[in-house]
Coordinates of C-alpha atoms in Angstrom, one line a residue:
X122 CA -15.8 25.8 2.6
X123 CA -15.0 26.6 6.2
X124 CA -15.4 22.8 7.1
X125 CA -13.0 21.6 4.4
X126 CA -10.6 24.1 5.3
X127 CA -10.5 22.6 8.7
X128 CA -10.0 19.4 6.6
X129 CA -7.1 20.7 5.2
X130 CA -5.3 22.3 8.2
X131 CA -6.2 18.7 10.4
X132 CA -3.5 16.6 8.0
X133 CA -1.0 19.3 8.1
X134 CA -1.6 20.0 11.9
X135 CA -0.9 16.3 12.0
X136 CA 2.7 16.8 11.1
X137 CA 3.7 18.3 13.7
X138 CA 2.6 15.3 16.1
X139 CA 5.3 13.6 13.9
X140 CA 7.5 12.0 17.6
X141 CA 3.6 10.9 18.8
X142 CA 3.0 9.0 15.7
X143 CA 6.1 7.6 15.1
X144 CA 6.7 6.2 18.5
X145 CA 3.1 4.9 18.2
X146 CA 4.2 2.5 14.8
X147 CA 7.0 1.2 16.3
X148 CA 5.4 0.5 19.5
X149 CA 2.9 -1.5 17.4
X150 CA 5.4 -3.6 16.0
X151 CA 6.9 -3.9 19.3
X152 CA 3.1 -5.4 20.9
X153 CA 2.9 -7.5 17.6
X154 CA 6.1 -9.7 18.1
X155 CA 6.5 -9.3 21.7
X156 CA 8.3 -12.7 23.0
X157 CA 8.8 -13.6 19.4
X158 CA 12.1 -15.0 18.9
X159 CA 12.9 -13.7 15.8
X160 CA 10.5 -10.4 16.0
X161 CA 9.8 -8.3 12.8
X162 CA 12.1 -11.1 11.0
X163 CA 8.5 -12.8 10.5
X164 CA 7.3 -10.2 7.6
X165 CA 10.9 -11.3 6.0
X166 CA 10.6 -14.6 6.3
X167 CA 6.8 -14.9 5.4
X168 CA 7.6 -12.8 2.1
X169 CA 10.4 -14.6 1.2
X170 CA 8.1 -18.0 1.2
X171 CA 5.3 -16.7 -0.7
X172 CA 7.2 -15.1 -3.3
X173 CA 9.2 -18.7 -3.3
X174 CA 6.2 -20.9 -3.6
X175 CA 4.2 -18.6 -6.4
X176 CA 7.6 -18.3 -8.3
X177 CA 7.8 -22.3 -8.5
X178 CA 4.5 -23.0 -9.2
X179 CA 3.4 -20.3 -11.4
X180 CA 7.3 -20.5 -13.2
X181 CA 6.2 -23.5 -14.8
X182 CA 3.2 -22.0 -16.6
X183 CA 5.0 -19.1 -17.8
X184 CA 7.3 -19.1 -20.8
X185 CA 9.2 -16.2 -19.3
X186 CA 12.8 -16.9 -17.5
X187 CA 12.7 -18.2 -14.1
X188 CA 15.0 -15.0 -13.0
X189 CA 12.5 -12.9 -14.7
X190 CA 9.8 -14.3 -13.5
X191 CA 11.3 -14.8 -9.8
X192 CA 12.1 -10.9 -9.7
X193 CA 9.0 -10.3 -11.5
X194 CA 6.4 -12.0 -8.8
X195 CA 9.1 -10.6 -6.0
X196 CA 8.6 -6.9 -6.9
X197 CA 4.7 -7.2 -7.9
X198 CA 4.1 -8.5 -4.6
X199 CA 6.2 -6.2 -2.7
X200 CA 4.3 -3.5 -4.3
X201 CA 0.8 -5.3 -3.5
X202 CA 1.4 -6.3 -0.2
X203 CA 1.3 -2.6 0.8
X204 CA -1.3 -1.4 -1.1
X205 CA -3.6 -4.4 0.3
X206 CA -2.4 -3.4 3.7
X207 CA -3.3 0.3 3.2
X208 CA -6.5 -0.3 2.2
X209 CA -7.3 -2.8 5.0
X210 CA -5.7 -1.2 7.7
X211 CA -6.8 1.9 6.7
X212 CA -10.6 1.0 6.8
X213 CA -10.0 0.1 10.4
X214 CA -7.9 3.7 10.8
X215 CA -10.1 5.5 13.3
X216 CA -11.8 2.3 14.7
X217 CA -8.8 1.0 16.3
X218 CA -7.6 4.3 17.5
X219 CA -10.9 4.6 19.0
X220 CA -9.5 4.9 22.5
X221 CA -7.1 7.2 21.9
X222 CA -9.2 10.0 20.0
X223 CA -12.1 9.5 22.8
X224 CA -9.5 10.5 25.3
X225 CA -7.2 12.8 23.9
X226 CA -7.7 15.8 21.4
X227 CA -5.0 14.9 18.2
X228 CA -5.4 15.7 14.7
X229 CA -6.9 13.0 13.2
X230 CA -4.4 13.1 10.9
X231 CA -2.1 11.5 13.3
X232 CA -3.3 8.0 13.4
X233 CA -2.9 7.9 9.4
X234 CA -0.1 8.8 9.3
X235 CA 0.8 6.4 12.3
X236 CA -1.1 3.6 9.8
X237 CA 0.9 4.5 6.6
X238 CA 4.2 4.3 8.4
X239 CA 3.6 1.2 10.4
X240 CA 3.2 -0.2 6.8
X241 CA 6.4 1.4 5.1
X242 CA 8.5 -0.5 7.5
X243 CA 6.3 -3.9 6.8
X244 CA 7.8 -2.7 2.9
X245 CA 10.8 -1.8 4.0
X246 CA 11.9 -5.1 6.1
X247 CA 10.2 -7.4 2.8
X248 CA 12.2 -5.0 0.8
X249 CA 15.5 -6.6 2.3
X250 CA 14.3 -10.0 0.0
X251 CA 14.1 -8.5 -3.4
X252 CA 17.1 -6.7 -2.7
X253 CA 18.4 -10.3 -2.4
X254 CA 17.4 -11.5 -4.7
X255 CA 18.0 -8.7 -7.5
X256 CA 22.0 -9.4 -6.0
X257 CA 21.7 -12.9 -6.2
X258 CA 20.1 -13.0 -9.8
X259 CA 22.9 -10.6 -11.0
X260 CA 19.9 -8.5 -12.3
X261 CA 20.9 -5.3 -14.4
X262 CA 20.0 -2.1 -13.0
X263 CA 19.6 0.6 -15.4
X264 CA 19.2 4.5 -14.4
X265 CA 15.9 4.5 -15.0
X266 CA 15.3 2.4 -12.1
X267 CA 15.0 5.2 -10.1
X268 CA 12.0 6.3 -10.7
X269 CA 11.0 3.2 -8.3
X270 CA 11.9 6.1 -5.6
X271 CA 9.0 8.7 -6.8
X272 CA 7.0 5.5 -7.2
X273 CA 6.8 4.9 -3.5
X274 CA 6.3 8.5 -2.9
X275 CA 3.4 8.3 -5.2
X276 CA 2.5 4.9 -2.9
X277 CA 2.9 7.2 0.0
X278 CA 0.0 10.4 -0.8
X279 CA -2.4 7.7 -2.5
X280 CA -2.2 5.9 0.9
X281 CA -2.9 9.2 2.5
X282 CA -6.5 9.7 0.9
X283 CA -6.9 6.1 1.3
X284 CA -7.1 6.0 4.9
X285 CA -8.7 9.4 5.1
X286 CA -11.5 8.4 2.7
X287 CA -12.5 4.6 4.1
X288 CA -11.9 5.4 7.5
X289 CA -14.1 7.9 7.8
X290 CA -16.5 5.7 5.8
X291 CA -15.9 2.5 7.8
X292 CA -16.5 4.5 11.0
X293 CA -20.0 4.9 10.1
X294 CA -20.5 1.8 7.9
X295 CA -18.3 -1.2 9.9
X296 CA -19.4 -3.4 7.1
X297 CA -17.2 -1.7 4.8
X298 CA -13.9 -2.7 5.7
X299 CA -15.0 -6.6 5.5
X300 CA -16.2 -5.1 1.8
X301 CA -12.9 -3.7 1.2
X302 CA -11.2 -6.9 2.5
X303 CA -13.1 -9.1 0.1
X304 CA -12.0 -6.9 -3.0
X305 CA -8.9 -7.1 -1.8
X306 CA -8.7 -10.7 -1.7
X307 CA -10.4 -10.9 -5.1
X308 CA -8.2 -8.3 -6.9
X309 CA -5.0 -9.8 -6.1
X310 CA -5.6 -12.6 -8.6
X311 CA -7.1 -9.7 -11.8
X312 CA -3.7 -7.9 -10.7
X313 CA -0.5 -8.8 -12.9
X314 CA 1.6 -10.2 -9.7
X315 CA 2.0 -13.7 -10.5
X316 CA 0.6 -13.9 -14.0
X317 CA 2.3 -11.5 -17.0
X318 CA -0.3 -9.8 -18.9
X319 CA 1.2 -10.5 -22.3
X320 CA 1.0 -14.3 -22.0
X321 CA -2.7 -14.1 -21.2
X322 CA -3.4 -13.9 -25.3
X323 CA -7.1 -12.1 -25.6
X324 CA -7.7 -11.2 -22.2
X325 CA -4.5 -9.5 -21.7
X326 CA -5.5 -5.9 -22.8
X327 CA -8.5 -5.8 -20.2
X328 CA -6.5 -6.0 -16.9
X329 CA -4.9 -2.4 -17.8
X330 CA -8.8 -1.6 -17.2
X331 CA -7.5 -2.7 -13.4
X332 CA -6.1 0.8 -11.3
X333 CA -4.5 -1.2 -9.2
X334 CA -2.1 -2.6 -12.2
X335 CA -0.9 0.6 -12.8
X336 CA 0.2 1.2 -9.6
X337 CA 2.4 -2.1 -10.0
X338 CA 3.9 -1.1 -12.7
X339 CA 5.3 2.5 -12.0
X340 CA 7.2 0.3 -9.3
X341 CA 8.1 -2.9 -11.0
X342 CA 9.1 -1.7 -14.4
X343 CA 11.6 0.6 -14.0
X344 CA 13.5 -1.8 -11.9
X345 CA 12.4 -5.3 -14.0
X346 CA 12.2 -4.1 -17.3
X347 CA 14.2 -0.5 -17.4
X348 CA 11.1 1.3 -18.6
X349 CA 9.4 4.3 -17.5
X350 CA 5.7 3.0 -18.0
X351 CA 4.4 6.5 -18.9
X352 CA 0.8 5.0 -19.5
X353 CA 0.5 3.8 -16.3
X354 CA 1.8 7.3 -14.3
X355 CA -0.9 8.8 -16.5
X356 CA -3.7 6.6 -14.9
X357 CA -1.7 6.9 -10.8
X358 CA -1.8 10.7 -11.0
X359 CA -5.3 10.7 -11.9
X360 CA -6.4 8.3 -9.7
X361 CA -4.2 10.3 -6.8
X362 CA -5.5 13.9 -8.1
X363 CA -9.3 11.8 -8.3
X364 CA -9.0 10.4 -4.8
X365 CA -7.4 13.6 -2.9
X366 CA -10.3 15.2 -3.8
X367 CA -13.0 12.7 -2.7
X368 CA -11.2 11.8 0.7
X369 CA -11.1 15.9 1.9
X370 CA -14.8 16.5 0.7
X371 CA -16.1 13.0 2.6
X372 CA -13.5 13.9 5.6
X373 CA -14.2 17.8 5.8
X374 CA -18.0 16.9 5.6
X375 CA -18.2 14.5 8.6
X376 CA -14.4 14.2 10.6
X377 CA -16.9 15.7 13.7
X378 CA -18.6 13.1 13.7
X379 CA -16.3 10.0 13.6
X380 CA -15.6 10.2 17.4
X381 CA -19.7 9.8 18.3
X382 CA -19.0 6.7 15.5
X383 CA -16.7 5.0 17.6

């Protein structure tokens, strides 16, 4: 009990680092596109061309409007390209911040929370596009939209336990961030992003067997279709409630031990 309550008071303690971290994600993006002409202008423009290319080819095996389906791929990927980079990145959370925990004594905490926000403005800067586009396809917005915000907040604490639970695990085991990557890569494609569940006849029902749908849709529906997708916050806050729970009883049990990992 003692350890996990050390657990506990490392992610909070974290918080207060909050200038430390913060400067540390933007200086990341600053070493990532340093000499780039265009800078962080990359992760808008390499968005906008994906979602392009899948909406063209994929619109013309869909019987859904291209507008609908344009908005529909743009949203679903918005959504998945952070979740994918949370779980990647965040396998790597510790190993890459290797340096600095060997030299200076930090909450743990603080390079998580450095990860998470170094990926909310990757979502925020993508975010620009389907703003676009929602303007440019004259899309209706109803109230109900909003629950995108609580959505992302949801996106937020899941990434939390996320990095807390595989980086302590692929600090030990380095093999299980190329794991995680290869899921990743694989699950984009049994994920409803550029395929709509309905159209798939039979084999429809079994992708809501996917987590990772669910966590689409509290995002995407709302905002696409105007609906709350109760079913699918059922399956979120379980899986978040689920994973809290996991990620503090692996991290309390061995966070003294990641730095002789490293």
């Amino acid at each position: 009990m003692r350890a996990l309550a050390h657990a506990i008071r490392d992610v909070f303690d974290g918080l207060k680092y909050h200038r430390f971290w913060l400067n540390l994600a933007l200086l990341d993006w600053g070493q990532r596109y340093h000499r780039s002409a265009i800078g962080i202008l990359w992760i808008f423009g390499s968005f906008a061309l994906f979602v392009g290319v899948k909406a063209l080819i994929f619109g013309s095996l869909t019987t859904a409007p291209p507008d609908y389906f344009s908005l529909y791929v743009a949203l679903g990927f918005l959504a998945w390209v952070f979740i994918s980079a949370v779980v990647n990145e965040g396998c790597m959370v510790f190993v890459q911040s290797a340096t600095w925990i060997r030299g200076i004594s930090l909450p743990l905490s603080t390079y998580v929370y450095q990860s998470v926000l170094r990926n909310l403005i990757a979502f925020a800067v993508s975010g620009i596009f389907v703003i676009c586009a929602l303007i440019y396809y004259r899309w209706s917005i109803k109230p109900i939209a909003l629950l995108a915000i609580p959505a992302l907040g949801v996106y937020i604490i899941n990434a939390l336990w996320v990095q807390f639970l595989f980086g302590t695990i692929s600090a030990r085991f380095r093999d299980f961030a190329y794991l995680m990557q290869t899921a990743m890569r694989l699950l984009i494609f049994l994920t409803p992003i550029m395929w709509i569940p309905s159209q798939l006849g039979s084999i429809g029902p079994f992708i809501y067997w996917n987590p990772l749908t669910h966590f689409v849709e509290i995002f995407r529906a709302p905002i696409l279709d105007g609906q709350p997708a109760l079913g699918s916050w059922m399956v979120v806050l379980a899986v978040t409630v689920i994973g809290w729970i996991a990620a503090m009883l692996v991290f309390a049990r061995f966070r003294h031990r990641i730095v002789f990992w490293l």
